[in-house]
Coordinates of C-alpha atoms and ligand atoms in Angstrom, one line a residue:
X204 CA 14.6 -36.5 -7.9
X205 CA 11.5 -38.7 -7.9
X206 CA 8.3 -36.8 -9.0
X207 CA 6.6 -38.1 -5.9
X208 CA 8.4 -35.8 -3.5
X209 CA 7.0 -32.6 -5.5
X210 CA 3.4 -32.3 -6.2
X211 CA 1.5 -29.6 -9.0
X212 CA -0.8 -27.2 -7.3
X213 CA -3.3 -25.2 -9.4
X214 CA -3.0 -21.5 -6.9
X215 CA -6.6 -19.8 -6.8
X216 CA -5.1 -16.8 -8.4
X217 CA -4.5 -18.8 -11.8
X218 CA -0.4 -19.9 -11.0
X219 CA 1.2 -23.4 -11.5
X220 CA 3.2 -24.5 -8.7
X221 CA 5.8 -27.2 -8.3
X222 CA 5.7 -27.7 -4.3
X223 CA 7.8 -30.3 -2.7
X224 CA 5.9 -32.0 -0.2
X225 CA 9.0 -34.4 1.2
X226 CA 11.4 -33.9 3.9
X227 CA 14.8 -31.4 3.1
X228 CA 17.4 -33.2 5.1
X229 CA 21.5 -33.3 4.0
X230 CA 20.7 -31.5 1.0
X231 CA 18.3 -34.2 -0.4
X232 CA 14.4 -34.2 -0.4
X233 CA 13.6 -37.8 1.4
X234 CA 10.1 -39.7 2.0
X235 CA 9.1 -40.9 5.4
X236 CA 6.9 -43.0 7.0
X237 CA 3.9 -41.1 7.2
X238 CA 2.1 -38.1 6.0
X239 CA -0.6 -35.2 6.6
X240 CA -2.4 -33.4 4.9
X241 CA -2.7 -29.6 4.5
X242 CA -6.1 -27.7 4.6
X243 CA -7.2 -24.6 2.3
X244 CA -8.8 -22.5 5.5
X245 CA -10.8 -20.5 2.5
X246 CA -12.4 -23.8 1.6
X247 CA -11.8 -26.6 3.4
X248 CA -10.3 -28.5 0.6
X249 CA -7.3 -30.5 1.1
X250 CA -4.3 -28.9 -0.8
X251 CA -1.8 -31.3 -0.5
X252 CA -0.2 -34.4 1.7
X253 CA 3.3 -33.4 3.2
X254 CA 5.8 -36.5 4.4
X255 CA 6.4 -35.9 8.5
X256 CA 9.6 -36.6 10.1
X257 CA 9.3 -39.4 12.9
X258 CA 12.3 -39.4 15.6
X259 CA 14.7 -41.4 12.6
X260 CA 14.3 -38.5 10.2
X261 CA 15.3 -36.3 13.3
X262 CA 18.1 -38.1 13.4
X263 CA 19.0 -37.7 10.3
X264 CA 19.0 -34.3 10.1
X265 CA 21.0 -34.0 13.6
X266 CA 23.5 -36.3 12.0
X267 CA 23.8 -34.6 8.7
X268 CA 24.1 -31.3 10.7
X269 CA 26.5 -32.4 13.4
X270 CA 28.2 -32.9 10.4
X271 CA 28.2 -29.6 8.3
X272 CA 28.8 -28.3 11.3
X273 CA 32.6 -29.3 11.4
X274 CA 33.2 -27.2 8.4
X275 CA 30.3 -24.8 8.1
X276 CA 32.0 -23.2 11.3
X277 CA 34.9 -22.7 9.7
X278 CA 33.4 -20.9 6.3
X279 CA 34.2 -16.7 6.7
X280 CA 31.1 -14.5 7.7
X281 CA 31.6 -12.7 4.5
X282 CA 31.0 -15.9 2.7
X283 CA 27.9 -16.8 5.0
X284 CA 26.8 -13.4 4.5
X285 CA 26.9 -13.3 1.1
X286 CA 24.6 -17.4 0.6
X287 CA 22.7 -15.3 3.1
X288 CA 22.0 -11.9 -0.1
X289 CA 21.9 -14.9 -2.6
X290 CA 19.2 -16.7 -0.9
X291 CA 17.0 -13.2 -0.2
X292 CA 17.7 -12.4 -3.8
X293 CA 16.3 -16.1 -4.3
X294 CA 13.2 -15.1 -2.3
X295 CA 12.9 -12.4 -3.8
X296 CA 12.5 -13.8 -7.1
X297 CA 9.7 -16.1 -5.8
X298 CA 7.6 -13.7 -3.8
X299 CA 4.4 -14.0 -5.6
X300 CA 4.3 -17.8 -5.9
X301 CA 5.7 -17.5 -2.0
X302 CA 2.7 -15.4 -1.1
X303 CA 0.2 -17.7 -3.2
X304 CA 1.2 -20.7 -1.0
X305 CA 1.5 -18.2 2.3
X306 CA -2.2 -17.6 1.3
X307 CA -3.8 -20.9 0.8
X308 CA -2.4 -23.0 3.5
X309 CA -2.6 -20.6 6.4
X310 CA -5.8 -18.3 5.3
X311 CA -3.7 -15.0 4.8
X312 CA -4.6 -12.6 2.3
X313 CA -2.5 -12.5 -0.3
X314 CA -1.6 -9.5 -1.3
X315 CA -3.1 -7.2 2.0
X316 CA -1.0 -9.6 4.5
X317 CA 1.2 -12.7 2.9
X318 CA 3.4 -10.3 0.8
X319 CA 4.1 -8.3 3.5
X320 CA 5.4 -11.4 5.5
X321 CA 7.6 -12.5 2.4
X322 CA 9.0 -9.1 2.3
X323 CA 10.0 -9.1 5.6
X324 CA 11.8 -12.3 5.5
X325 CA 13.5 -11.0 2.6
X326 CA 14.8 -7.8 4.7
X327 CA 15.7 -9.4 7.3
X328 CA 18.2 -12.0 5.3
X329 CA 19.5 -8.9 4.1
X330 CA 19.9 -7.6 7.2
X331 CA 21.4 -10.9 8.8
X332 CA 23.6 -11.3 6.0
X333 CA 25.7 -7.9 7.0
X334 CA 26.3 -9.4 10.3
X335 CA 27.8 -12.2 9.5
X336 CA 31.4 -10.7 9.4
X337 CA 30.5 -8.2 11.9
X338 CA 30.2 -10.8 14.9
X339 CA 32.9 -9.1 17.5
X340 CA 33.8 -10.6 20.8
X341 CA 35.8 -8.2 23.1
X342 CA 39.3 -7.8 24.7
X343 CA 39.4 -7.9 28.7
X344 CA 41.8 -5.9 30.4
X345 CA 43.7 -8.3 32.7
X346 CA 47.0 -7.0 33.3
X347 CA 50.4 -6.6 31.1
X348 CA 51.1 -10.6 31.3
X349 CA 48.6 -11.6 29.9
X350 CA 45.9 -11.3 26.6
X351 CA 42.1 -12.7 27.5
X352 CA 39.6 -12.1 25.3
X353 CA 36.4 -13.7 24.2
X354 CA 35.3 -14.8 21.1
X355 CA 31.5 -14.7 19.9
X356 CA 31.2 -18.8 18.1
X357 CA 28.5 -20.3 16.8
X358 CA 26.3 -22.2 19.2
X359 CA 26.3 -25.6 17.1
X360 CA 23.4 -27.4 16.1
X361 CA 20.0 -25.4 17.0
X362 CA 16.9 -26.9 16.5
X363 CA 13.8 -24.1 16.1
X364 CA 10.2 -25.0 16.0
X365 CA 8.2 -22.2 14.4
X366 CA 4.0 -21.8 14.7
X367 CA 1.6 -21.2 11.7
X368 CA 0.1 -17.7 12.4
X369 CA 3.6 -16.3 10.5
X370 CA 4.8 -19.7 9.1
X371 CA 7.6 -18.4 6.9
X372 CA 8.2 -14.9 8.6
X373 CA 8.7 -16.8 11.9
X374 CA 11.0 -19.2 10.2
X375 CA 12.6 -16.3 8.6
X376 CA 13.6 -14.6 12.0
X377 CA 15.3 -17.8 13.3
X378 CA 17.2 -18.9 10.1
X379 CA 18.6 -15.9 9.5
X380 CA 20.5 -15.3 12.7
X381 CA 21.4 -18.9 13.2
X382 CA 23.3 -19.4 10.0
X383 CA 24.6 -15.7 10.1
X384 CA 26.3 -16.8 13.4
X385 CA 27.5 -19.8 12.4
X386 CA 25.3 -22.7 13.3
X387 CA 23.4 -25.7 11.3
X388 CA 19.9 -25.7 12.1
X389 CA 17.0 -28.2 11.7
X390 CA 13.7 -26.5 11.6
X391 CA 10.4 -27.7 11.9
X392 CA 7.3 -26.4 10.7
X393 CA 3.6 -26.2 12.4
X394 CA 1.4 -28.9 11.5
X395 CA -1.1 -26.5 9.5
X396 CA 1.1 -24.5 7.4
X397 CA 3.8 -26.9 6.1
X398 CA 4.2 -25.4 2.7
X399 CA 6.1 -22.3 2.5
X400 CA 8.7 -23.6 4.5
X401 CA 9.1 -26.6 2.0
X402 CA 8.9 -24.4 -1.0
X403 CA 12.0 -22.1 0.9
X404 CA 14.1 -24.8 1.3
X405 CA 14.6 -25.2 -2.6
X406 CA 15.3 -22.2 -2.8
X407 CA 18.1 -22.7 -0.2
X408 CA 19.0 -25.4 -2.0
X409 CA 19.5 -23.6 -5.0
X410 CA 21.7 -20.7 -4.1
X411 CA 24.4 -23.5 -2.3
X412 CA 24.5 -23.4 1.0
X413 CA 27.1 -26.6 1.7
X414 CA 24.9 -29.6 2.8
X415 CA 23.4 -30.3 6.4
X416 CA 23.9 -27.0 7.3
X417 CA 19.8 -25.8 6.6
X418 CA 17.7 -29.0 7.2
X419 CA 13.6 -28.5 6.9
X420 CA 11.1 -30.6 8.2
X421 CA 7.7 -31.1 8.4
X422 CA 6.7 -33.0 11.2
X423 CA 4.1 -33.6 14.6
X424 CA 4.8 -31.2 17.6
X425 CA 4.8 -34.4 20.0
X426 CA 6.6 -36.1 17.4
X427 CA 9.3 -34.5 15.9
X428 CA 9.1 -31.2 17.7
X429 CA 9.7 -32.9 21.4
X430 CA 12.5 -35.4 20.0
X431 CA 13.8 -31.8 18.8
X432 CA 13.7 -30.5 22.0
X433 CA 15.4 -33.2 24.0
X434 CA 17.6 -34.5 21.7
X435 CA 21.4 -34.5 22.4
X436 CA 22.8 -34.2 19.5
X437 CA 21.2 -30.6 19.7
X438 CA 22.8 -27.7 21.3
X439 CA 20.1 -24.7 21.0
X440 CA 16.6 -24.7 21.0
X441 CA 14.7 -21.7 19.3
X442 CA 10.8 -22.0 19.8
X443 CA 7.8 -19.4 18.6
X444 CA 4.5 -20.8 19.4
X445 CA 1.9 -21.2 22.6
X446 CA 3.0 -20.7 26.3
X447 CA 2.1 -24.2 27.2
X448 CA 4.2 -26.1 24.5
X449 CA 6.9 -23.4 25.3
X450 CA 7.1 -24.5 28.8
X451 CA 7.1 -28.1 27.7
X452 CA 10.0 -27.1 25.7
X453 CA 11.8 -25.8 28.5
X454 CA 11.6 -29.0 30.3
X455 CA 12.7 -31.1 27.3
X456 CA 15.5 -28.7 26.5
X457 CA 17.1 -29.2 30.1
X458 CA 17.9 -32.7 29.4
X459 CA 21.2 -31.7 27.7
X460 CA 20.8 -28.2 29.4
X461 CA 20.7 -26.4 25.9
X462 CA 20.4 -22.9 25.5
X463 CA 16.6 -21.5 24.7
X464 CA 14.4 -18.6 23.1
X465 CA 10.9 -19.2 23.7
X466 CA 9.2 -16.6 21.9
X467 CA 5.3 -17.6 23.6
X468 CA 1.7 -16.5 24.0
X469 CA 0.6 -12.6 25.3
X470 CA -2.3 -10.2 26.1
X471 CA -1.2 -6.7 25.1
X472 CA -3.2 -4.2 27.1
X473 CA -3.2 -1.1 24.6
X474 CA -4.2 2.2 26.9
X475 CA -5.5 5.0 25.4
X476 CA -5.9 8.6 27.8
X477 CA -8.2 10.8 27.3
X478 CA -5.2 13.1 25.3
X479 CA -4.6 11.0 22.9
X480 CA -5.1 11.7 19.2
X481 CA -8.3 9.5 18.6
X482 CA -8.1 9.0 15.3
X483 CA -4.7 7.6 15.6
X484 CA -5.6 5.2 18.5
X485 CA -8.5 3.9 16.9
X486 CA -6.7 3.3 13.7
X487 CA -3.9 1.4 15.4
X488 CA -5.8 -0.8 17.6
X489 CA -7.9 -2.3 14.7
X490 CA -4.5 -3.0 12.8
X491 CA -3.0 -4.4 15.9
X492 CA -6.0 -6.6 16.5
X493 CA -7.7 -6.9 13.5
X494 CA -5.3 -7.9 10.7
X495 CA -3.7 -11.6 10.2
X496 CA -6.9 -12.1 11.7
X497 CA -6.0 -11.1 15.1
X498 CA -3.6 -14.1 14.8
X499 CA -0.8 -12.1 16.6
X500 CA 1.4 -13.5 19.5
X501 CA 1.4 -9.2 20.2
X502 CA -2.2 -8.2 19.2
X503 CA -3.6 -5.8 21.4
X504 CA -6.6 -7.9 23.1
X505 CA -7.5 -6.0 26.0
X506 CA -8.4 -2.0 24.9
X507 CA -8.4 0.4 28.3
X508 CA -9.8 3.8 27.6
X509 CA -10.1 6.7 30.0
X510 CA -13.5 7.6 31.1
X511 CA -14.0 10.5 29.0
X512 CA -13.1 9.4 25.7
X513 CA -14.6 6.0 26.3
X514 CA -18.1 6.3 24.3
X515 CA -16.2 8.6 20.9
X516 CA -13.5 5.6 21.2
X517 CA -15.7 2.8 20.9
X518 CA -17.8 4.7 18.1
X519 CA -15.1 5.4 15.8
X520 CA -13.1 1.9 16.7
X521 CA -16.6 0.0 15.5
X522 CA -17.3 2.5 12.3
X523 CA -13.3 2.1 11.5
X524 CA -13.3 -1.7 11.8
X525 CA -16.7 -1.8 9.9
X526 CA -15.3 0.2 7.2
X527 CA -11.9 -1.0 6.9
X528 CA -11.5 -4.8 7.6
X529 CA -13.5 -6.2 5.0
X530 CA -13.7 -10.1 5.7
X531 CA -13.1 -12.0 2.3
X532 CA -11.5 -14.6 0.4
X533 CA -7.5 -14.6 0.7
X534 CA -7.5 -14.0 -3.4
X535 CA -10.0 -11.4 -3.2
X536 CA -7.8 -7.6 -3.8
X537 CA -9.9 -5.9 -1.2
X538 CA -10.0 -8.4 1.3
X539 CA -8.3 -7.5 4.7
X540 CA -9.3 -10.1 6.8
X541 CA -9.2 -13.8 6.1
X542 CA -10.1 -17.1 7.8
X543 CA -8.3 -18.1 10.5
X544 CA -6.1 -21.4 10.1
X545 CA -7.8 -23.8 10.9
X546 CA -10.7 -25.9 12.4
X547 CA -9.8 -26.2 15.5
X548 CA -8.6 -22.4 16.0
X549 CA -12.1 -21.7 14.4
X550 CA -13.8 -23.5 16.9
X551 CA -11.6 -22.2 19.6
X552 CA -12.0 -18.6 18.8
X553 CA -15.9 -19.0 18.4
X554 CA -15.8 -20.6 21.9
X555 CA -14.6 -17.2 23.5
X556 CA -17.1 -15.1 22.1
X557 CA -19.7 -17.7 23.5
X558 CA -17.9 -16.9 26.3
X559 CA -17.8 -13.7 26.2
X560 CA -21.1 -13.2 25.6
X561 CA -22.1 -15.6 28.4
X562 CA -20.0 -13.6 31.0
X563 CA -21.5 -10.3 30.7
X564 CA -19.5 -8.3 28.2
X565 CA -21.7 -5.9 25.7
X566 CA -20.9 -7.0 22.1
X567 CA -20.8 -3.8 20.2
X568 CA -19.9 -5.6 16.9
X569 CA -19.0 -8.9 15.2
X570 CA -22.8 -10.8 16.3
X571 CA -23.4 -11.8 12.2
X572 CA -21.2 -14.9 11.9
X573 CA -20.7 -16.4 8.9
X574 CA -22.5 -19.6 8.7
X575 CA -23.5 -19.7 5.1
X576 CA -19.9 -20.6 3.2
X577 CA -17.2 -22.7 3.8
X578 CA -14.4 -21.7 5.4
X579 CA -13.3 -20.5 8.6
X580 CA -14.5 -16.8 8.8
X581 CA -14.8 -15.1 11.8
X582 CA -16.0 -11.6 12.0
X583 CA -14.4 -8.6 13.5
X584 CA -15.7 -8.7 17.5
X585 CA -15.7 -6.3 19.4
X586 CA -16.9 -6.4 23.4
X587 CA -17.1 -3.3 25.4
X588 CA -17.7 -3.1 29.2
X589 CA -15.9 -5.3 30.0
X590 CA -14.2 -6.3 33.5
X591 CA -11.0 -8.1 34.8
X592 CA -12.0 -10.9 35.7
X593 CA -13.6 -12.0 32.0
X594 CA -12.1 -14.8 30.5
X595 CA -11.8 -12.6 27.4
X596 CA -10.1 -10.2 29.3
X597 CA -7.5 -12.7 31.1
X598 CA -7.1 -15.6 28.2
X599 CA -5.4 -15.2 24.8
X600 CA -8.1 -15.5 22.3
X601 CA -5.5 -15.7 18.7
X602 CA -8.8 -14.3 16.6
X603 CA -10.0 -10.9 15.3
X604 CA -11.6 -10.4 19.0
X605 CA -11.2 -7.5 21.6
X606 CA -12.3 -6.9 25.2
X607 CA -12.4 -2.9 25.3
X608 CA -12.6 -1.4 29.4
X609 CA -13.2 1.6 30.9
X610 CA -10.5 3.4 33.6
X611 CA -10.4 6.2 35.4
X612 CA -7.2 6.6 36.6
X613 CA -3.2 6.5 35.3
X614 CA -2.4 3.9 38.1
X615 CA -5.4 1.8 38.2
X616 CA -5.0 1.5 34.9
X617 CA -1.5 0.2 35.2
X618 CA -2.4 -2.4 37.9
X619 CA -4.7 -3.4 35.4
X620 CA -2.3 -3.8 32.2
X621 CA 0.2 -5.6 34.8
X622 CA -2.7 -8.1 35.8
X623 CA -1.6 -10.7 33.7
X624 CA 0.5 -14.2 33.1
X625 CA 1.8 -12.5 29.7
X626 CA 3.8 -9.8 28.9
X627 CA 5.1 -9.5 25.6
X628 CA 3.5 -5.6 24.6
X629 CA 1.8 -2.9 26.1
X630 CA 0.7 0.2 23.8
X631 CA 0.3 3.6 25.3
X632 CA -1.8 6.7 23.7
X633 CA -1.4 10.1 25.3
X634 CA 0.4 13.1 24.0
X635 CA 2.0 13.8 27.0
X636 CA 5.7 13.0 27.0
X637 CA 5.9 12.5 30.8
X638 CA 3.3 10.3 31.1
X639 CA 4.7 8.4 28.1
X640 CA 7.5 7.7 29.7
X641 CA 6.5 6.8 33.0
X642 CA 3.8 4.4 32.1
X643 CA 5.9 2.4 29.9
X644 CA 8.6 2.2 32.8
X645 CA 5.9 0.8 34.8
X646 CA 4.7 -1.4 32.2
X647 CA 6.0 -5.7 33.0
X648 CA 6.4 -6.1 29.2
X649 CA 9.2 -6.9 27.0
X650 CA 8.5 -4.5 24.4
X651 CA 6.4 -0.5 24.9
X652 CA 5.1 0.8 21.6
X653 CA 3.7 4.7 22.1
X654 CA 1.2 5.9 20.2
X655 CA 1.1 3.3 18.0
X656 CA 1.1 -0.6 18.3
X657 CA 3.4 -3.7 16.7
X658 CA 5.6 -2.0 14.4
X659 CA 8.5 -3.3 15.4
X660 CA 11.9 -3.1 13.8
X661 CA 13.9 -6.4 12.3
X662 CA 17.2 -4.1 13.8
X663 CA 15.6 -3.7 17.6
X664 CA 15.1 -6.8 19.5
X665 CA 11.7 -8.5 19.8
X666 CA 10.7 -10.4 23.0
X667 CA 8.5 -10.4 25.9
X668 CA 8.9 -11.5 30.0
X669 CA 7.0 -13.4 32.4
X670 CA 5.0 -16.2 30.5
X671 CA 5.6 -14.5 27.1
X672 CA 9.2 -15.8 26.6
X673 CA 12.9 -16.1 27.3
X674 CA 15.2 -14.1 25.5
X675 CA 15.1 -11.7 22.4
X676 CA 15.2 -12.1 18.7
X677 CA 15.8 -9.6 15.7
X678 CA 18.6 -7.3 16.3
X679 CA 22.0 -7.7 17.5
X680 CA 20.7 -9.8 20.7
X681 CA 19.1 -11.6 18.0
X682 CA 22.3 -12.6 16.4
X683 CA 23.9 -12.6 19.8
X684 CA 21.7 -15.4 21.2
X685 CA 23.0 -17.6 18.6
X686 CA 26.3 -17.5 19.5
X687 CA 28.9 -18.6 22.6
X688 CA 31.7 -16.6 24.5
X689 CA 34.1 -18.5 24.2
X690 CA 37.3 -17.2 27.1
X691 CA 40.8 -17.4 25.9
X692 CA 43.3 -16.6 28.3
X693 CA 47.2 -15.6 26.9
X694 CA 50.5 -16.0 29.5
X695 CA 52.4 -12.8 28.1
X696 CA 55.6 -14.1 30.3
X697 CA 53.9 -14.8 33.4
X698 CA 56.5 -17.5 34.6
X699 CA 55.4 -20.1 37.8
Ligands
LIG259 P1 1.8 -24.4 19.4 O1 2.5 -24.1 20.6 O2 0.7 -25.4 19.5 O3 2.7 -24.9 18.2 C1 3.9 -24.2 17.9 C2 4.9 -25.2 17.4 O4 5.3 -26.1 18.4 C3 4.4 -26.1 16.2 O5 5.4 -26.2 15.3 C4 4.1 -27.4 16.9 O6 4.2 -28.5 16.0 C5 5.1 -27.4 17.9 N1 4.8 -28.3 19.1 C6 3.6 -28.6 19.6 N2 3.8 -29.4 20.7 C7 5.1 -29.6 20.8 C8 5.9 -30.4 21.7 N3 5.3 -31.1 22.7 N4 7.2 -30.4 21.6 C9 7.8 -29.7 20.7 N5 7.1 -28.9 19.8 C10 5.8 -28.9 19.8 O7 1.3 -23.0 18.9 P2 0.5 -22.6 17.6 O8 -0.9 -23.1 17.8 O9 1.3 -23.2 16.4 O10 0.7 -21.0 17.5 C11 -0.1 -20.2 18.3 C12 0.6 -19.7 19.5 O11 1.9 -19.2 19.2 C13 -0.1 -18.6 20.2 O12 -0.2 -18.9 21.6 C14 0.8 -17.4 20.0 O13 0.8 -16.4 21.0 C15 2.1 -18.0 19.9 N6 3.0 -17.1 19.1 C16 3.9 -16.4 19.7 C17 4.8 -15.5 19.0 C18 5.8 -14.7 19.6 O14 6.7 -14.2 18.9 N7 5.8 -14.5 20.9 C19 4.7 -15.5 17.6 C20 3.7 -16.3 17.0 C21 2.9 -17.1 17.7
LIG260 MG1 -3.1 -25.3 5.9

């Protein structure tokens, strides 16, 4: 192993690491052509350089899994299952140095936020892993002269491109399934937030997984990403990122007609009725909007609160935030909220509160940006007052930034919610069960939480309609959607 593939990284929080910076294809850590570097959001240093994969490294890693795949299909789940509780056991073992890196490539806090994301990829190997032997087709009922059933197999090769607001967590949810099911992968990180990914991969490495069969790249969305997506030597693609590369995906993806997830953008409307416990809602929608820096595919951007609880709602939300979401250095014990990722989302985020600001909206909180240290901090912002046809209100803003509304009534307030491209989550506040119920039947969103927001399950499935995505993750559709039915029909003595 040549020294240049790994690199030595001095963590702020005192810790040595040895990070591989190279590509993770057929078992091997390989150079490439070219190379990017990666950005400390906290300080604008560069951390590292990673090597990217250009469309020969992609082929590389299709070949080397087109490969494993021959015999990686034919390894038992319960031998899958248990590389699977090897390799969380692995991760496990390297959760702080994990959540360092989490922390100073994408902005996280380390131990309010990053942790949390390496624990959750942990659980959710775990929880993979006791699928694996637990994959059941059925048995169709055709007749006494004959046996059809239909086998659950592995998909084959899947290709899965993750984003950089969860950049292991995300990769977590798609390796997990795919190799419980069966299949080889090749994944691709996001541009931003290589690291992790690349530190993960020795330690898949490590516990033995047969080579080929978990190939990790860094590499360019337009690049690698989109050779990913139309390649045919690729049978699934699994995508988590924007709603405008998702759809470019989609495209891509038909050239061989491969199966997708696109797990995309949103705008959770979060309602709260004048019933509701308060406290509670004011609690939850700073979590679900405030923390990871509002970088949340499901953050609750748009607030709608009934008339009469509208002014005690916005008092406590702004004392809550004020209080509780202390904007600080990813190292820093008490810090909530970090930076967000990067430059651009910096600048893009910014943008909307000129925006917002510009279009009417009353900013209640967030006015002091930080302009005196480096880094990309961005405030807690709140807007109240605000109306249907803001941009704030319409557009995903991905930063700690939300567009609280008044309402009067239960059905305006649904047309409202429904008045949007996305729909991923809707959260509901009321005490009153019947209203619960029928609001979040009326909701056009893949997922409802009530009376509380994101705090979804790895076992129930995750996913969202219209231009929020195709398909589900986590749970057994999850591990379903990684998998075929394959027919097999059985002559019992049916003679021609
Ligand atoms: P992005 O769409 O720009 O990038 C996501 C990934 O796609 C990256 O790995 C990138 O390299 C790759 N990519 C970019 N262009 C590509 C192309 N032409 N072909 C193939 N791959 C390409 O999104 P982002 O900025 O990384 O992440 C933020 C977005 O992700 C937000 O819109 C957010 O809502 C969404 N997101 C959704 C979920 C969810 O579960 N629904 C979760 C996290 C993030
Ligand atoms: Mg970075």
């Amino acid at each position: 192993m040549s020294e240049e593939l790994f690199q030595e990284l001095q963590l702020p929080d005192g810790n040595t690491v040895r990070q591989p910076i190279g590509l993770y294809i057929d078992g091997q850590w390989i150079k490439s052509k070219e190379v990017l570097e990666t950005v400390n959001p906290a300080t604008e240093e560069i951390i590292t350089k990673v090597y990217l994969a250009g469309t020969e490294e992609v082929d590389l890693a299709v070949k080397s899994a087109r490969n494993a795949f021959k015999e990686w299909k034919m390894v038992h789940g319960s031998e899958r299952g248990s590389l699977l509780m090897k390799l969380a056991d692995a991760t496990e073992k390297h959760i702080d140095t994990l959540s360092a890196i989490e922390a100073i490539d994408s902005g996280k806090p380390k131990d309010s936020n990053a942790r949390g994301d390496v624990e959750g990829t942990i659980a959710l190997l775990r929880y993979c892993a006791g699928w694996a032997d637990k994959i059941y087709g059925s048995v169709i009922p055709t007749g006494p002269e004959k046996l059809a059933y239909a086998k659950r197999v592995p998909v084959g090769v899947c290709g899965q491109i993750v984003p950089w607001n969860y950049p292991l967590n995300m990769a977590g949810w798609k390796i997990a399934p795919a190799l419980a099911a069966g299949n080889c992968i090749i994944i691709k990180s996001a541009e931003t937030t290589p690291l992790s990914l690349l530190y993960f991969a020795q330690l898949v490495d490590e516990v033995g997984f047969p080579k080929g069969v978990v190939n990790i790249i860094s590499g360019l969305g337009t690049v690698a990403g989109s050779h990913i997506a139309s390649h045919s030597g690729i049978d699934k693609i699994a995508f988590t990122g924007s709603t405008k590369v998702g759809s470019t995906i989609q495209k891509l993806a038909s050239s061989n007609l491969k199966t997708i997830t696109l797990e995309c953008g949103g705008k959770s409307p979060f309602i709260v009725f004048e019933d509701a416990d308060i406290d509670q809602a004011v609690k939850w929608a700073a979590v679900g909007v405030m923390f990871n820096s509002g970088q949340i595919c499901t953050a609750n951007s748009r607030i709608y609160v009934q008339e009469q609880v509208y002014e005690k709602f916005l008092e406590k939300f702004k004392e809550h935030v004020l209080a509780d979401y202390k904007l600080g250095s990813p190292f820093e014990k008490s810090t909530v909220v970090g930076p967000v990722v990067s430059k651009a989302q910096y600048n893009r985020v910014l943008d909307y509160i000129d925006v917002g600001k510009k279009e009417g909206a009353r900013m209640v909180m967030g006015n002091e940006q930080v302009t005196s240290k480096k880094g990309y901090y961005i405030h807690p912002t709140i807007f109240a007052d605000c109306h249907q046809d803001m941009t704030i209100v319409k557009e995903e803003i991905f930063g700690p930034v939300v567009a609280v509304s008044k309402f009067t009534t239960e059905d305006e307030v649904l047309e409202k919610a429904n008045d949007s491209i996305y729909g991923l989550a809707a959260m509901c506040f009321t005490k009153d069960l019947e209203r619960a119920h029928h609001v979040s039947e009326e909701l056009d969103t893949g997922m409802v939480f009530i009376n509380s927001t994101e705090n979804s399950d790895i076992q129930a499935p995750f996913g969202g309609v219209k231009m929020s995505g195709i398909g589900s993750e986590l749970g057994a559709p999850g591990i379903e959607t990684y998998t075929h039915l394959k027919t097999v029909h059985v002559n019992l003595g049916n003679k021609l």
